[in-house]
Amino acid sequence: MVLKLYGLPTSPCTTRVLACLHEKGLDYEFVPINLLGGEQKKPAFLEKNVSLITLTFFVSNFDLIFSFILQPFGKVPVLEDGDLTLFGTAITGYIAEKFKDTGFDLIRYGDYKEAALVRVWLEVEAQQYNPAIQPIVYQCVVMPRLGKPSDQKIIDESVEKLGKVLDVYEGRLEKSKYLAGDHFTLADLHHLSYTFNVMKTPYASLFTSRPYVKASWEDISSRPAFVKVCENIK
């Protein structure tokens, strides 16, 4: 049975899953969800027992992109694999585990040390990197597209936080080509989406001013899987 992914190709969270699917070379059915058109209220979507609670907008260039929180606790995109429904960051982990022998090895299956480091840096991304970078994307990309002023105080605070996080990354990447070792993994992939958005803002220098971080970004963002995904991000 073909995997079915619900979301928007320009949403950062959806982009992450799409990059993972392309890295694994998997066939999938993509189901775009048009929230503005009320598609989430139609029976075909409601029958999946998923109800909308909160809507958060993200804007990237000329396209409106967004993620929204789904009941009970998940986020779109939503992945269906037969009778299994997944949401949030569990999606990429599931894909990498289930299809570990297909496409690129994203979890370093068989190398317990590297596999453990993949989990470590996924935790860093979730707990340190994302909380610092997301407000920058929201204030610099989302708010202007919504015709609202950005909050420079939030930007400045987040830039400072992200700079400190990237100092740690710089030290790590000076010693290791990729976050978990000598191979590209899910840990690197998870950093692609939000970094892609920040690189289009005046704060791209956070990355370009750090030589090892810069080299890492140029490497991972040029991977064919992510380049393919970016074709849909205007």
PDB file of C-alpha atoms in Angstrom, residues 29-185:
ATOM      1  CA  GLU A  29       0.416   9.882  -2.607  1.00  0.00           C
ATOM      2  CA  PHE A  30       0.345  13.540  -1.662  1.00  0.00           C
ATOM      3  CA  VAL A  31      -2.983  14.994  -0.565  1.00  0.00           C
ATOM      4  CA  PRO A  32      -2.901  18.805  -0.356  1.00  0.00           C
ATOM      5  CA  ILE A  33      -5.138  20.261   2.339  1.00  0.00           C
ATOM      6  CA  ASN A  34      -6.723  23.564   1.389  1.00  0.00           C
ATOM      7  CA  LEU A  35      -7.611  25.047   4.756  1.00  0.00           C
ATOM      8  CA  LEU A  36      -8.596  28.408   3.354  1.00  0.00           C
ATOM      9  CA  GLY A  37     -11.085  26.639   1.123  1.00  0.00           C
ATOM     10  CA  GLY A  38     -12.614  24.807   4.075  1.00  0.00           C
ATOM     11  CA  GLU A  39     -11.416  21.399   2.919  1.00  0.00           C
ATOM     12  CA  GLN A  40     -10.695  20.353   6.486  1.00  0.00           C
ATOM     13  CA  LYS A  41     -14.443  20.572   7.208  1.00  0.00           C
ATOM     14  CA  LYS A  42     -15.524  18.246   4.425  1.00  0.00           C
ATOM     15  CA  PRO A  43     -16.683  14.718   5.326  1.00  0.00           C
ATOM     16  CA  ALA A  44     -13.769  13.041   3.519  1.00  0.00           C
ATOM     17  CA  PHE A  45     -11.371  14.707   5.917  1.00  0.00           C
ATOM     18  CA  LEU A  46     -13.541  14.660   9.025  1.00  0.00           C
ATOM     19  CA  GLU A  47     -14.108  10.923   8.698  1.00  0.00           C
ATOM     20  CA  LYS A  48     -10.476  10.487   9.608  1.00  0.00           C
ATOM     21  CA  ASN A  49     -11.453  11.684  13.082  1.00  0.00           C
ATOM     22  CA  VAL A  50      -9.081  14.613  12.906  1.00  0.00           C
ATOM     23  CA  SER A  51     -10.428  17.972  14.030  1.00  0.00           C
ATOM     24  CA  LEU A  52      -8.864  21.379  13.650  1.00  0.00           C
ATOM     25  CA  ILE A  53      -7.903  23.235  16.822  1.00  0.00           C
ATOM     26  CA  THR A  54      -5.380  25.900  15.940  1.00  0.00           C
ATOM     27  CA  LEU A  55      -4.079  27.432  12.730  1.00  0.00           C
ATOM     28  CA  THR A  56      -0.613  28.903  12.457  1.00  0.00           C
ATOM     29  CA  PHE A  57       0.465  30.631   9.295  1.00  0.00           C
ATOM     30  CA  PHE A  58       3.842  30.602   7.633  1.00  0.00           C
ATOM     31  CA  VAL A  59       4.557  32.518   4.434  1.00  0.00           C
ATOM     32  CA  SER A  60       7.360  31.739   2.016  1.00  0.00           C
ATOM     33  CA  ASN A  61       7.862  34.138  -0.883  1.00  0.00           C
ATOM     34  CA  PHE A  62       4.646  34.143  -2.920  1.00  0.00           C
ATOM     35  CA  ASP A  63       3.072  31.080  -1.413  1.00  0.00           C
ATOM     36  CA  LEU A  64       1.047  30.859   1.747  1.00  0.00           C
ATOM     37  CA  ILE A  65       2.312  27.957   3.772  1.00  0.00           C
ATOM     38  CA  PHE A  66       1.172  26.822   7.130  1.00  0.00           C
ATOM     39  CA  SER A  67       1.000  24.055   9.660  1.00  0.00           C
ATOM     40  CA  PHE A  68      -1.877  23.462  11.997  1.00  0.00           C
ATOM     41  CA  ILE A  69      -2.278  21.538  15.206  1.00  0.00           C
ATOM     42  CA  LEU A  70      -4.588  18.561  14.963  1.00  0.00           C
ATOM     43  CA  GLN A  71      -6.566  16.835  17.682  1.00  0.00           C
ATOM     44  CA  PRO A  72      -5.491  15.239  19.912  1.00  0.00           C
ATOM     45  CA  PHE A  73      -1.868  16.362  20.015  1.00  0.00           C
ATOM     46  CA  GLY A  74      -0.355  16.074  16.546  1.00  0.00           C
ATOM     47  CA  LYS A  75       0.685  18.413  13.792  1.00  0.00           C
ATOM     48  CA  VAL A  76       0.271  18.245  10.088  1.00  0.00           C
ATOM     49  CA  PRO A  77       1.572  16.825   7.937  1.00  0.00           C
ATOM     50  CA  VAL A  78      -0.284  13.611   8.613  1.00  0.00           C
ATOM     51  CA  LEU A  79       0.967  10.311   7.217  1.00  0.00           C
ATOM     52  CA  GLU A  80      -1.196   7.280   6.580  1.00  0.00           C
ATOM     53  CA  ASP A  81       0.316   3.845   6.094  1.00  0.00           C
ATOM     54  CA  GLY A  82      -2.530   1.392   5.899  1.00  0.00           C
ATOM     55  CA  ASP A  83      -4.414   1.591   9.187  1.00  0.00           C
ATOM     56  CA  LEU A  84      -1.626   3.554  10.877  1.00  0.00           C
ATOM     57  CA  THR A  85      -1.903   7.346  11.136  1.00  0.00           C
ATOM     58  CA  LEU A  86       1.070   9.410  12.280  1.00  0.00           C
ATOM     59  CA  PHE A  87       1.741  13.091  12.818  1.00  0.00           C
ATOM     60  CA  GLY A  88       4.569  15.311  13.995  1.00  0.00           C
ATOM     61  CA  THR A  89       8.229  14.320  13.980  1.00  0.00           C
ATOM     62  CA  ALA A  90       7.241  10.687  14.454  1.00  0.00           C
ATOM     63  CA  ILE A  91       6.656  10.545  10.691  1.00  0.00           C
ATOM     64  CA  THR A  92      10.267  10.837   9.582  1.00  0.00           C
ATOM     65  CA  GLY A  93      11.436   8.449  12.295  1.00  0.00           C
ATOM     66  CA  TYR A  94       8.877   5.886  11.186  1.00  0.00           C
ATOM     67  CA  ILE A  95       9.860   6.198   7.528  1.00  0.00           C
ATOM     68  CA  ALA A  96      13.557   5.897   8.341  1.00  0.00           C
ATOM     69  CA  GLU A  97      12.980   2.834  10.535  1.00  0.00           C
ATOM     70  CA  LYS A  98      10.467   0.956   8.411  1.00  0.00           C
ATOM     71  CA  PHE A  99      12.372   1.511   5.182  1.00  0.00           C
ATOM     72  CA  LYS A 100      15.880   1.280   6.637  1.00  0.00           C
ATOM     73  CA  ASP A 101      16.986  -1.025   3.822  1.00  0.00           C
ATOM     74  CA  THR A 102      15.590   1.265   1.121  1.00  0.00           C
ATOM     75  CA  GLY A 103      17.310   4.350  -0.252  1.00  0.00           C
ATOM     76  CA  PHE A 104      19.685   6.324   1.936  1.00  0.00           C
ATOM     77  CA  ASP A 105      20.321   5.074   5.480  1.00  0.00           C
ATOM     78  CA  LEU A 106      19.135   7.969   7.642  1.00  0.00           C
ATOM     79  CA  ILE A 107      19.412   6.292  11.043  1.00  0.00           C
ATOM     80  CA  ARG A 108      22.780   4.517  10.691  1.00  0.00           C
ATOM     81  CA  TYR A 109      21.190   1.130  11.144  1.00  0.00           C
ATOM     82  CA  GLY A 110      23.765  -1.325  12.455  1.00  0.00           C
ATOM     83  CA  ASP A 111      26.115   1.327  13.841  1.00  0.00           C
ATOM     84  CA  TYR A 112      24.893   1.763  17.409  1.00  0.00           C
ATOM     85  CA  LYS A 113      27.166   4.686  18.231  1.00  0.00           C
ATOM     86  CA  GLU A 114      26.150   6.746  15.211  1.00  0.00           C
ATOM     87  CA  ALA A 115      22.519   5.750  15.671  1.00  0.00           C
ATOM     88  CA  ALA A 116      22.680   7.055  19.234  1.00  0.00           C
ATOM     89  CA  LEU A 117      24.226  10.309  18.033  1.00  0.00           C
ATOM     90  CA  VAL A 118      21.415  10.702  15.499  1.00  0.00           C
ATOM     91  CA  ARG A 119      18.967  10.637  18.413  1.00  0.00           C
ATOM     92  CA  VAL A 120      21.103  13.070  20.408  1.00  0.00           C
ATOM     93  CA  TRP A 121      21.138  15.669  17.637  1.00  0.00           C
ATOM     94  CA  LEU A 122      17.450  15.203  16.917  1.00  0.00           C
ATOM     95  CA  GLU A 123      16.904  16.145  20.555  1.00  0.00           C
ATOM     96  CA  VAL A 124      19.158  19.175  20.158  1.00  0.00           C
ATOM     97  CA  GLU A 125      17.238  20.225  17.068  1.00  0.00           C
ATOM     98  CA  ALA A 126      13.892  19.891  18.841  1.00  0.00           C
ATOM     99  CA  GLN A 127      14.848  21.466  22.160  1.00  0.00           C
ATOM    100  CA  GLN A 128      17.495  24.053  21.262  1.00  0.00           C
ATOM    101  CA  TYR A 129      17.555  24.782  17.530  1.00  0.00           C
ATOM    102  CA  ASN A 130      13.864  24.979  16.665  1.00  0.00           C
ATOM    103  CA  PRO A 131      12.817  27.179  19.622  1.00  0.00           C
ATOM    104  CA  ALA A 132      15.471  29.691  18.560  1.00  0.00           C
ATOM    105  CA  ILE A 133      14.928  29.657  14.798  1.00  0.00           C
ATOM    106  CA  GLN A 134      11.138  29.452  14.538  1.00  0.00           C
ATOM    107  CA  PRO A 135      10.444  32.952  15.926  1.00  0.00           C
ATOM    108  CA  ILE A 136      12.869  34.417  13.390  1.00  0.00           C
ATOM    109  CA  VAL A 137      11.025  32.729  10.541  1.00  0.00           C
ATOM    110  CA  TYR A 138       7.678  33.846  11.911  1.00  0.00           C
ATOM    111  CA  GLN A 139       8.680  37.467  12.446  1.00  0.00           C
ATOM    112  CA  CYS A 140      10.769  37.879   9.278  1.00  0.00           C
ATOM    113  CA  VAL A 141       8.741  35.811   6.845  1.00  0.00           C
ATOM    114  CA  VAL A 142       5.229  35.353   8.163  1.00  0.00           C
ATOM    115  CA  MET A 143       4.350  38.721   9.636  1.00  0.00           C
ATOM    116  CA  PRO A 144       5.311  40.808   6.573  1.00  0.00           C
ATOM    117  CA  ARG A 145       3.259  38.548   4.322  1.00  0.00           C
ATOM    118  CA  LEU A 146       0.278  38.988   6.604  1.00  0.00           C
ATOM    119  CA  GLY A 147       0.708  42.733   6.365  1.00  0.00           C
ATOM    120  CA  LYS A 148       1.682  43.009  10.006  1.00  0.00           C
ATOM    121  CA  PRO A 149       4.782  44.560  11.571  1.00  0.00           C
ATOM    122  CA  SER A 150       7.534  42.329  12.852  1.00  0.00           C
ATOM    123  CA  ASP A 151       8.539  42.461  16.486  1.00  0.00           C
ATOM    124  CA  GLN A 152      12.212  43.394  16.422  1.00  0.00           C
ATOM    125  CA  LYS A 153      12.610  42.589  20.105  1.00  0.00           C
ATOM    126  CA  ILE A 154      11.566  38.991  19.495  1.00  0.00           C
ATOM    127  CA  ILE A 155      13.871  38.810  16.486  1.00  0.00           C
ATOM    128  CA  ASP A 156      16.845  40.176  18.415  1.00  0.00           C
ATOM    129  CA  GLU A 157      16.287  37.802  21.317  1.00  0.00           C
ATOM    130  CA  SER A 158      15.928  34.826  19.003  1.00  0.00           C
ATOM    131  CA  VAL A 159      18.972  35.808  16.939  1.00  0.00           C
ATOM    132  CA  GLU A 160      21.029  35.894  20.111  1.00  0.00           C
ATOM    133  CA  LYS A 161      19.728  32.485  21.171  1.00  0.00           C
ATOM    134  CA  LEU A 162      20.288  30.981  17.738  1.00  0.00           C
ATOM    135  CA  GLY A 163      23.801  32.394  17.604  1.00  0.00           C
ATOM    136  CA  LYS A 164      24.694  30.609  20.826  1.00  0.00           C
ATOM    137  CA  VAL A 165      23.209  27.367  19.519  1.00  0.00           C
ATOM    138  CA  LEU A 166      25.130  27.706  16.263  1.00  0.00           C
ATOM    139  CA  ASP A 167      28.354  28.219  18.195  1.00  0.00           C
ATOM    140  CA  VAL A 168      27.835  24.703  19.552  1.00  0.00           C
ATOM    141  CA  TYR A 169      27.115  23.432  16.045  1.00  0.00           C
ATOM    142  CA  GLU A 170      30.247  25.115  14.745  1.00  0.00           C
ATOM    143  CA  GLY A 171      32.329  23.255  17.294  1.00  0.00           C
ATOM    144  CA  ARG A 172      30.657  19.976  16.457  1.00  0.00           C
ATOM    145  CA  LEU A 173      30.962  20.376  12.691  1.00  0.00           C
ATOM    146  CA  GLU A 174      34.608  21.347  12.974  1.00  0.00           C
ATOM    147  CA  LYS A 175      35.229  17.821  14.265  1.00  0.00           C
ATOM    148  CA  SER A 176      32.599  15.918  12.298  1.00  0.00           C
ATOM    149  CA  LYS A 177      31.394  16.333   8.716  1.00  0.00           C
ATOM    150  CA  TYR A 178      27.807  15.712   9.772  1.00  0.00           C
ATOM    151  CA  LEU A 179      26.100  16.043  13.139  1.00  0.00           C
ATOM    152  CA  ALA A 180      26.068  12.332  13.933  1.00  0.00           C
ATOM    153  CA  GLY A 181      29.360  11.427  12.295  1.00  0.00           C
ATOM    154  CA  ASP A 182      30.685  10.900   8.792  1.00  0.00           C
ATOM    155  CA  HIS A 183      27.310  10.340   7.133  1.00  0.00           C
ATOM    156  CA  PHE A 184      24.230  12.431   6.403  1.00  0.00           C
ATOM    157  CA  THR A 185      21.394  11.332   8.672  1.00  0.00           C
TER     158      THR A 185
END
